[in-house]
Coordinates of C-alpha atoms in Angstrom, one line a residue:
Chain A
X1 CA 13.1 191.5 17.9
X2 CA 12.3 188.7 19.8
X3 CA 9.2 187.0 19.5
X4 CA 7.0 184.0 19.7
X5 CA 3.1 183.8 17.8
X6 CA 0.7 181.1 17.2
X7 CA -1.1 181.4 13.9
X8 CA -4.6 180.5 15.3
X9 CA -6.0 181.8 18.4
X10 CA -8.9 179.4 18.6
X11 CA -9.4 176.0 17.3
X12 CA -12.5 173.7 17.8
X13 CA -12.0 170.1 17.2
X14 CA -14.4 167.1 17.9
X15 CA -13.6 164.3 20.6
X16 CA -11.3 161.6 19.6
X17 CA -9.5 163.6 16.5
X18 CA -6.3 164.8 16.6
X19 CA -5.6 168.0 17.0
X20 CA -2.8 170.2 15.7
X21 CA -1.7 173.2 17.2
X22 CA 1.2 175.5 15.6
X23 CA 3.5 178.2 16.7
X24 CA 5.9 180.2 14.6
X25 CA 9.3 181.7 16.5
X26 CA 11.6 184.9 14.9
X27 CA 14.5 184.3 17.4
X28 CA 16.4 181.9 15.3
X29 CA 19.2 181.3 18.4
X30 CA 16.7 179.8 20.6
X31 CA 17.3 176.3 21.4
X32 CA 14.8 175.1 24.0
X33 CA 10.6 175.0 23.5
X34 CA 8.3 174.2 25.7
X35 CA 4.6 173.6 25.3
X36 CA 2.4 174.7 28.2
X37 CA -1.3 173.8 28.8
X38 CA -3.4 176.5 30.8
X39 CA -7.1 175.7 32.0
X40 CA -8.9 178.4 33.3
X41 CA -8.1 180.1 36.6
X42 CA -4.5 178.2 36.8
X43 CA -0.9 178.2 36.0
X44 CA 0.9 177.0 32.6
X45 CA 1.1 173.4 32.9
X46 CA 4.1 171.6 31.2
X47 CA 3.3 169.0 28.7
X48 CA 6.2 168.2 26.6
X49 CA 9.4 170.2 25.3
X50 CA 12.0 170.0 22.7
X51 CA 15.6 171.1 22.0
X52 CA 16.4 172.8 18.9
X53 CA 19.0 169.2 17.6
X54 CA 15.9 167.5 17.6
X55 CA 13.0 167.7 14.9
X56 CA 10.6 165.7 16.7
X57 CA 9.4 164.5 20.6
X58 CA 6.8 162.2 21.6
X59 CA 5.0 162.0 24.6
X60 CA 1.8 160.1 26.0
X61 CA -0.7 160.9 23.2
X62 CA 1.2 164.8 22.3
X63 CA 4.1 165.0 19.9
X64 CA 6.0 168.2 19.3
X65 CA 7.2 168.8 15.9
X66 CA 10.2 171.6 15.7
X67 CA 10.9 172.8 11.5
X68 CA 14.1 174.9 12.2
X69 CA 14.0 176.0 8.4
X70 CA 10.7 177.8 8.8
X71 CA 10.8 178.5 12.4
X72 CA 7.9 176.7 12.9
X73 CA 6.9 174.4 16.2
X74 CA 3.8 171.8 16.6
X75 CA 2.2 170.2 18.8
X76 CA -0.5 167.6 17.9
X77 CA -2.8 165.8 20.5
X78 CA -3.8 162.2 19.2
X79 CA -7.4 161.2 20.3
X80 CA -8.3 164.7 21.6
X81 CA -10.8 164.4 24.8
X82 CA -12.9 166.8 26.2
X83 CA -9.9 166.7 29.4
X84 CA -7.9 168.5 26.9
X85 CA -10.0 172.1 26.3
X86 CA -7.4 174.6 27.8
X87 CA -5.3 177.6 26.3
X88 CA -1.8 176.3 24.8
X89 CA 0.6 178.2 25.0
X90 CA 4.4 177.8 23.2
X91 CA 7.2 179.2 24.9
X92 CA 11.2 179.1 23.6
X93 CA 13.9 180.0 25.2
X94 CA 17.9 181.5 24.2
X95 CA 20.4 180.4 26.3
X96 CA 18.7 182.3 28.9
X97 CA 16.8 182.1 32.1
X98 CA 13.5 183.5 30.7
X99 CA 10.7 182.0 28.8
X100 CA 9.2 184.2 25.9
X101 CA 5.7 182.9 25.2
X102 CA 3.5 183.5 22.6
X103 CA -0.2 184.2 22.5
X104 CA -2.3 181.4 22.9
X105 CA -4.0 179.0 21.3
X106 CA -7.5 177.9 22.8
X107 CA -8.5 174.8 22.5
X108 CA -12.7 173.4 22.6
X109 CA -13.3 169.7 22.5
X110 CA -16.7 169.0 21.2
X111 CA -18.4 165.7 22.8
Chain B
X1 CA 3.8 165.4 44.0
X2 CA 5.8 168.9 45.1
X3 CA 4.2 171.9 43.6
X4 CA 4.5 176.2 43.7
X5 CA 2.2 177.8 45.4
X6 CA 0.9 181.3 45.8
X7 CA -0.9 183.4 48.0
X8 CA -3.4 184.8 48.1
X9 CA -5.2 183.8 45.2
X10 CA -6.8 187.0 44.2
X11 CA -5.5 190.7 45.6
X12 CA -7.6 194.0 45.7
X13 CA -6.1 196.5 46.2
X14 CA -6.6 201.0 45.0
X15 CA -4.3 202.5 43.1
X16 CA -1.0 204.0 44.8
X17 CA -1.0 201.3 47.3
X18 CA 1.7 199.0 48.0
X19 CA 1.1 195.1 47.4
X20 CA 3.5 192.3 48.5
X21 CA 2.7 188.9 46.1
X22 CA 4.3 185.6 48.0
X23 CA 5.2 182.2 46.6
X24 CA 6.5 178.9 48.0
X25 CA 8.1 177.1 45.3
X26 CA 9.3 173.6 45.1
X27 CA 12.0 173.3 48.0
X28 CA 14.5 171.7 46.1
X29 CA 14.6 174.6 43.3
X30 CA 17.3 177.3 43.1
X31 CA 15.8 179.3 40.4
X32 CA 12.8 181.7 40.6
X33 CA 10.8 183.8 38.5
X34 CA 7.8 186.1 38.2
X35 CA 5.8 186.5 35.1
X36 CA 2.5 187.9 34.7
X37 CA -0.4 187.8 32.4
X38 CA -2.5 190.6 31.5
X39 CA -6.3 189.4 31.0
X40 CA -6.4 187.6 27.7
X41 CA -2.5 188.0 26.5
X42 CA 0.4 186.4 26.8
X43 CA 2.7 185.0 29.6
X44 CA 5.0 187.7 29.7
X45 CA 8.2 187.4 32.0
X46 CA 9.4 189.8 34.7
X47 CA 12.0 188.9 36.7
X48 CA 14.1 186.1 37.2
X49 CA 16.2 185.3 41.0
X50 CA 19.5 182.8 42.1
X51 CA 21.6 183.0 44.7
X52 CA 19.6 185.7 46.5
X53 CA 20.2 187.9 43.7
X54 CA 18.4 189.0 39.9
X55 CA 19.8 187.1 37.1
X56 CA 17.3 189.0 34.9
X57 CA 14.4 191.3 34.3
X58 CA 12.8 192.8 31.7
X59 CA 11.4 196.5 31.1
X60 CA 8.1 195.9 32.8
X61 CA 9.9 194.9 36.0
X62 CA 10.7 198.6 37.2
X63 CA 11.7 200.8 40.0
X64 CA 8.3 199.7 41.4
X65 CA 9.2 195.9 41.4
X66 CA 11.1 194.2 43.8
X67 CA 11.6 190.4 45.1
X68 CA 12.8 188.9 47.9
X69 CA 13.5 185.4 49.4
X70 CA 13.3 186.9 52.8
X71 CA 13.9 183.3 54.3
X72 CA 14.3 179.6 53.2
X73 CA 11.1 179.3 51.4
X74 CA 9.7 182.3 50.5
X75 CA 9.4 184.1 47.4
X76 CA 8.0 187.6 47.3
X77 CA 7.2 190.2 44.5
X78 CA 6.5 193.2 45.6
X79 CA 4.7 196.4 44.0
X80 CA 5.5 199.8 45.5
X81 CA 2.6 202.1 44.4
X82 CA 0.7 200.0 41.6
X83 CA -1.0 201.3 38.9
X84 CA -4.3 200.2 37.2
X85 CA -2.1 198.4 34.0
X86 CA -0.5 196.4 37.0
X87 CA -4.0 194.4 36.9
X88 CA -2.9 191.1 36.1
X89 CA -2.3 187.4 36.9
X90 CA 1.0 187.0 38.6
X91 CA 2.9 183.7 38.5
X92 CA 5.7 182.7 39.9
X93 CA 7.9 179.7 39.0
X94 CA 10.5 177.6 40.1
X95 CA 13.2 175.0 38.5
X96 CA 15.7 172.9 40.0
X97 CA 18.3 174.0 37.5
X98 CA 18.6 177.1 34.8
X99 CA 17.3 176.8 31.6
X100 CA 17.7 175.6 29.1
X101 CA 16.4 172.0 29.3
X102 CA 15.2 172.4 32.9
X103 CA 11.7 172.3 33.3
X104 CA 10.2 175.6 34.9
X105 CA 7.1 174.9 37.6
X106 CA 4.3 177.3 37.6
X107 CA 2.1 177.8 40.8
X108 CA -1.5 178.8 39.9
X109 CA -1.2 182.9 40.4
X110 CA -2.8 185.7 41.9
X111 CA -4.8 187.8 40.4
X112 CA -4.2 191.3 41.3
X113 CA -7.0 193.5 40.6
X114 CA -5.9 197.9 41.0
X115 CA -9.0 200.2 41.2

């Protein structure tokens, strides 16, 4: 069935490292992914997204790395600050009005 | 900058009882949604709403669901007679266009708490 996970559900990284956060998909006919930051007590917050004829997006300081092969989406913060500790979550979506998200990824900036 | 917005914030409410969840999303947007998130899971969608009508809902959105756009800006979910696994953060969301490619806009939830 359909589903999106991330392979680490927590990961700790020091201020001004980059950080890299994965997200493996099963639904190979999905051709849209978003990644969405969540800080405590608030909505997903969209930060960058990527269609499946593309392999890699850059934004300010986040890039979003999609491996179609492996089912396998990226994202990587450059020069991680402590702004950035949140929950990240990946979402994809088939041709279709819903989002399927996967589990989470929490992310802790150490000063 | 235009954003969702929800109200209220956090919702009590005991077990059997009816719960109406309301949203003003961005007032440009023609396509809503619900989702929800269970403490410490997923974002997991629920419904999704066009042209006064469903496009889409999944198996948790049930008898008990409904929404409504009961006027130009509104966007309700409402729970008939909830039940303690309805405990959850509800979001609703908005975009301009259908997916894919089109951004979807989260407001920052209610938390719905059953006892």
């Amino acid at each position: 069935g359909e589903s999106v996970g991330l392979h680490l559900p927590t990961l700790s990284v020091q201020e001004g490292d980059n950080s890299i956060i994965n997200c493996a998909y099963s639904n190979s006919a999905s051709d849209y992914f978003i990644w969405y930051k969540q800080e405590s007590g608030k909505g997903p917050q969209f930060i960058i997204d990527i269609r499946s004829n593309m392999d890699k997006r850059q934004g300010q300081r986040v890039t979003v790395l999609l491996n179609k092969t492996v089912k396998h989406l990226s994202l990587q913060i450059a020069a991680t600050q402590p702004g950035d500790s949140a929950v990240y979550f990946c979402a994809e979506n088939n041709q279709g009005g819903k989002l399927i998200f996967g589990q989470g990824t929490e992310l802790s900036v150490k000063p | 900058e235009p954003e969702v917005t929800q109200t209220p914030s956090h919702q009590v409410t005991q077990m059997g009882q009816e719960v109406i969840l309301r949203c003003v999303p961005i007032s440009n947007h023609l396509y809503f949604y619900w989702y929800r998130q269970i403490l410490g899971q997923k974002v997991e969608f629920l419904v999704s709403f066009y042209n006064n009508e469903i496009s889409e809902k999944s198996e948790i959105f049930d008898d008990q669901f409904s929404v409504e756009r009961p006027d130009g800006s509104n966007f309700t979910l409402k729970i008939r007679s909830t039940k303690l696994e309805d405990s959850a953060m509800y979001f609703c969301a908005s975009s301009g266009q259908a997916l894919p490619y089109n951004e979807q806009f989260f407001g920052p939830g209610t938390r719905l708490t059953v006892l």
